mmCIF file of C-alpha atoms in Angstrom:
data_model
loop_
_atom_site.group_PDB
_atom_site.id
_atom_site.type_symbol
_atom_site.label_atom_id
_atom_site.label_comp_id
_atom_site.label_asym_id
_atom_site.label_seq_id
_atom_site.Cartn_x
_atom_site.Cartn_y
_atom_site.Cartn_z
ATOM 1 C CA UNK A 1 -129.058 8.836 -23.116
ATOM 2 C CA UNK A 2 -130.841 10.363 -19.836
ATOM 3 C CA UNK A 3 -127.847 11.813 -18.697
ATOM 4 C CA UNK A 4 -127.316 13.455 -21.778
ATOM 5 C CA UNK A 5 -130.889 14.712 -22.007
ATOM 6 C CA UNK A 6 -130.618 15.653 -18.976
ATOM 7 C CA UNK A 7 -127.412 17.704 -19.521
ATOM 8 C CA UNK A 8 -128.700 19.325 -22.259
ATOM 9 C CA UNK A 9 -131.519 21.020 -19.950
ATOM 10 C CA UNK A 10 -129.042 22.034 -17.774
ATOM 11 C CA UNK A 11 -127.737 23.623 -20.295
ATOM 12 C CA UNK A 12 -130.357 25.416 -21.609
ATOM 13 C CA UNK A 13 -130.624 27.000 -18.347
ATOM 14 C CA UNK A 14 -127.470 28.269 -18.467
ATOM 15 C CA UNK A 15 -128.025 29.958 -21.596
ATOM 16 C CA UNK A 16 -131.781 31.788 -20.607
ATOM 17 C CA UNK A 17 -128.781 33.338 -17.692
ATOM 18 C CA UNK A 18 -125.898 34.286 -20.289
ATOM 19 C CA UNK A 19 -125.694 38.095 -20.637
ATOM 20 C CA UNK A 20 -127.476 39.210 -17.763
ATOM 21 C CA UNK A 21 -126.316 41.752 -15.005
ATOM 22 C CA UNK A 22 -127.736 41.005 -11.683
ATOM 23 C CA UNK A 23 -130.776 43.351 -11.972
ATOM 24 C CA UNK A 24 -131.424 41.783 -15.173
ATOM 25 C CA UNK A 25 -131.763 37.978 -13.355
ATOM 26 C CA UNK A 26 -134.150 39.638 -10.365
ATOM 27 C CA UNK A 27 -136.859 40.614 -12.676
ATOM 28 C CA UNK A 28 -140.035 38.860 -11.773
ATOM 29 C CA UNK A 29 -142.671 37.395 -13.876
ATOM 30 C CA UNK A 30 -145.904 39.378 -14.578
ATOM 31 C CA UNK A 31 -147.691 39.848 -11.280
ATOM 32 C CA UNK A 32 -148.519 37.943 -8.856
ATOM 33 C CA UNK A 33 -145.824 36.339 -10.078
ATOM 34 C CA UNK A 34 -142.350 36.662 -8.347
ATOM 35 C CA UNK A 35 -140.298 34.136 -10.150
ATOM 36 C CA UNK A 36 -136.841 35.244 -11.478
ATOM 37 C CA UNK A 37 -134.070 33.865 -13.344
ATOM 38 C CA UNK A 38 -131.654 33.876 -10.292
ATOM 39 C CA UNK A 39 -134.636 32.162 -8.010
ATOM 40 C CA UNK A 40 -134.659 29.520 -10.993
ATOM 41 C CA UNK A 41 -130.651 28.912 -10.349
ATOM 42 C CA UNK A 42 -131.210 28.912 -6.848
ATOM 43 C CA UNK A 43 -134.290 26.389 -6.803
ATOM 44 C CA UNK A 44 -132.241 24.029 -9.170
ATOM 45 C CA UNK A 45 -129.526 23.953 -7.388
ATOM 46 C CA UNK A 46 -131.931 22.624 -4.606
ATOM 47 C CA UNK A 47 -133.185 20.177 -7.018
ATOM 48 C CA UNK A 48 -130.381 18.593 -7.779
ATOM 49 C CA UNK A 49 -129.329 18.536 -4.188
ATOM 50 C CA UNK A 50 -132.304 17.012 -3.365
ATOM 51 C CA UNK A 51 -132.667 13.860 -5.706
ATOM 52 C CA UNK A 52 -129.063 13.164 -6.538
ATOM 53 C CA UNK A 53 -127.421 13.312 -2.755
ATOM 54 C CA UNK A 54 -130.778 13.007 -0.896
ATOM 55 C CA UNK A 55 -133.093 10.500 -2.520
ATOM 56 C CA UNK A 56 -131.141 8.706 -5.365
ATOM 57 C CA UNK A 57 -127.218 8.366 -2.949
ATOM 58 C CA UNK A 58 -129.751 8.478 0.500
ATOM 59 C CA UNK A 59 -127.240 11.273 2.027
ATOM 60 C CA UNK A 60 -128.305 13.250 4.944
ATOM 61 C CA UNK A 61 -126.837 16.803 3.855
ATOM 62 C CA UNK A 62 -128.591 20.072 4.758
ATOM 63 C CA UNK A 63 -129.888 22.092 1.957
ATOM 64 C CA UNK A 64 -128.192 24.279 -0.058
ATOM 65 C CA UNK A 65 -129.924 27.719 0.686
ATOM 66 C CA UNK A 66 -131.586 28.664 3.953
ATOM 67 C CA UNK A 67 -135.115 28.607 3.356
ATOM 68 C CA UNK A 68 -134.543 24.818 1.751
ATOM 69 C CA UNK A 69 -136.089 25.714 -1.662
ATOM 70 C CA UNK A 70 -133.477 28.448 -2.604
ATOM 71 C CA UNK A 71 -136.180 30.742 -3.452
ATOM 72 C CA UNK A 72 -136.084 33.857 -1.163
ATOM 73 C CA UNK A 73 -137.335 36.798 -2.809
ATOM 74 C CA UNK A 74 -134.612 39.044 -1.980
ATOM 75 C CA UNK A 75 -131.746 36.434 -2.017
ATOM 76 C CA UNK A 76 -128.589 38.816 -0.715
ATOM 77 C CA UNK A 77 -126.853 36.113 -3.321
ATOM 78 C CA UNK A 78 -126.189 37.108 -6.781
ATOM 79 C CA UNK A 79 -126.148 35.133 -9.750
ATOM 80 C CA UNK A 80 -122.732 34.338 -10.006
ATOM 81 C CA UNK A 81 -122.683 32.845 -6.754
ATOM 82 C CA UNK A 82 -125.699 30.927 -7.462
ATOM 83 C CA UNK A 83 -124.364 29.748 -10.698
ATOM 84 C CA UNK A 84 -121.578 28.073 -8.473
ATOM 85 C CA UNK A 85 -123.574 27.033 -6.352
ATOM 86 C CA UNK A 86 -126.068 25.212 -8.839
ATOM 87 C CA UNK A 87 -122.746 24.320 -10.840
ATOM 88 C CA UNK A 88 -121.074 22.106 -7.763
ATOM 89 C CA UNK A 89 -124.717 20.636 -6.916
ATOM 90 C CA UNK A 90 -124.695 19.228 -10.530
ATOM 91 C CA UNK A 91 -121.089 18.101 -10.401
ATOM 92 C CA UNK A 92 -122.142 16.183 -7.116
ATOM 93 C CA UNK A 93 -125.179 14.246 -9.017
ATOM 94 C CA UNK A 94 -122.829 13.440 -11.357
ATOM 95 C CA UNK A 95 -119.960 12.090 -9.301
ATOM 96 C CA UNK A 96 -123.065 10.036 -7.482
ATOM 97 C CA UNK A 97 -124.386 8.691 -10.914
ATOM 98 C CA UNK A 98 -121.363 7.842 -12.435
ATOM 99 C CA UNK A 99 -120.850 3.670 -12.663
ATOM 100 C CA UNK A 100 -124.613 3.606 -10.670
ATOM 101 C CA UNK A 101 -127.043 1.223 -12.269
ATOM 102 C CA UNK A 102 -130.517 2.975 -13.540
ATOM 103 C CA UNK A 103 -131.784 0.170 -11.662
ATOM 104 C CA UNK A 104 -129.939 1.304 -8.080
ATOM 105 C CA UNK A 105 -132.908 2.795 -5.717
ATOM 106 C CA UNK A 106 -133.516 5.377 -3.133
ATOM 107 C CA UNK A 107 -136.813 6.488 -0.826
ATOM 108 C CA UNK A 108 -138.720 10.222 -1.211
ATOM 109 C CA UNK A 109 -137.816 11.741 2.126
ATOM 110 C CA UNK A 110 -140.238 14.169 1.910
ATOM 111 C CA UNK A 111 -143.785 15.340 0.519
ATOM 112 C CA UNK A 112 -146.718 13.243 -0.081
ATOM 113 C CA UNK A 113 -144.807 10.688 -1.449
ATOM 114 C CA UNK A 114 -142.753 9.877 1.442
ATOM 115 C CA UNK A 115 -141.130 6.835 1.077
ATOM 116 C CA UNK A 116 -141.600 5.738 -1.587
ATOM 117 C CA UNK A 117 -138.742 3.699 -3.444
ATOM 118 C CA UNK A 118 -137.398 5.127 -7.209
ATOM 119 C CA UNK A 119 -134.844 3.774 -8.841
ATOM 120 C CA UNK A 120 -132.101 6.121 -10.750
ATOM 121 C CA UNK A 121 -133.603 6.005 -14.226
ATOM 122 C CA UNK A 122 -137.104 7.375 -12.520
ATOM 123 C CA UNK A 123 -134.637 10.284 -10.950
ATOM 124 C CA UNK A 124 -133.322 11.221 -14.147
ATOM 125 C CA UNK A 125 -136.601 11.172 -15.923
ATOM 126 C CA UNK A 126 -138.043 13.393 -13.048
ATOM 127 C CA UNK A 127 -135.097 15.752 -13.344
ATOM 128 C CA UNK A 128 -135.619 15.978 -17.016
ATOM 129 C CA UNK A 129 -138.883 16.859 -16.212
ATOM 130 C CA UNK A 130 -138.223 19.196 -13.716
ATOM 131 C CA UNK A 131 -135.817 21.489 -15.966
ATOM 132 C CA UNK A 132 -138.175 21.415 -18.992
ATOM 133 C CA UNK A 133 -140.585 22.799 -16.651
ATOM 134 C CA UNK A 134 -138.403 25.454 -15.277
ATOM 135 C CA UNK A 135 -136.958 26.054 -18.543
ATOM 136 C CA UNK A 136 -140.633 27.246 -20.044
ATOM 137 C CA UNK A 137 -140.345 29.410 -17.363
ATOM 138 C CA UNK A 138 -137.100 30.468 -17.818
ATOM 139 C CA UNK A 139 -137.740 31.135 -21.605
ATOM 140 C CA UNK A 140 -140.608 33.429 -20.381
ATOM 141 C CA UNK A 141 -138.407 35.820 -18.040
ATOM 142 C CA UNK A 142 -135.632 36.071 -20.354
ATOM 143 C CA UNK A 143 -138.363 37.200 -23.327
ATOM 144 C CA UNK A 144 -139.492 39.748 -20.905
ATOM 145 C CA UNK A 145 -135.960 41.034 -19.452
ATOM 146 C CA UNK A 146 -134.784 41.436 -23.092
ATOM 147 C CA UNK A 147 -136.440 40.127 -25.829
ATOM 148 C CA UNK A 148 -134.323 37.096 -26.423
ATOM 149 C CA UNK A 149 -136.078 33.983 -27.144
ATOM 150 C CA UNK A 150 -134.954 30.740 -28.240
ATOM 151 C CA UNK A 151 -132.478 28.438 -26.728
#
């Protein structure tokens, strides 16, 4: 059921991306704002990077995009690429949750909760979390790029 949940953010995500060029996915939120539909991509791909491979599997692999967040203002990437990117990271937090018990932990590595121990389930739930979040935002930028709304 989480997985599936979870899935079903991801691919909402997808679809606020579906029909853009790539000036289309670098338009930024309303000042100060400079949040964009690729930067979402990129940060998610980070994400998933993060709590599947890093906390939930306890891998030591380096992050995905240079500045560790994937959210450089002027990534030279476009949103293809990043789509792949973010694509593979999921694929990989699958691979590492498939036959895993919810119950199977992991420790933060970073932030002010270094350390502490979650199991799977509380991973999922986070990432759940974590898209519906970004997806608000996501809904947002794609209203303002075109008009579209809905999922």
């Amino acid at each position: 059921m989480l997985e599936s949940w979870l899935d079903h953010h991801r691919s909402t995500l997808a679809l606020k991306c579906a029909g853009l060029d790539d000036a289309q996915v670098r338009v930024a939120a309303v000042e100060p704002s400079r949040l964009t539909l690729l930067g979402l991509v990129r940060h998610m791909a980070e994400v998933e990077r993060n709590w599947f491979q890093r906390i939930a599997a306890g891998q030591d692999v380096p992050a995905a995009y240079e500045d560790g967040t994937g959210s450089a203002l002027e990534p030279a990437q476009g949103m293809d690429e990043a789509l792949a990117v973010w694509r593979r990271e999921i694929a990989r937090g699958r691979e590492l949750c498939a036959g895993r018990s919810l119950d199977s932990t992991g420790r933060i590595a970073a932030g002010p909760l270094v350390g502490t121990e979650v199991g799977l389930r509380w991973v999922l739930i986070h990432m759940i979390e974590e898209y519906a979040r970004h997806n608000g935002h996501a809904d947002l930028l794609r209203e303002r790029i075109d008009g579209v709304t809905g999922a």
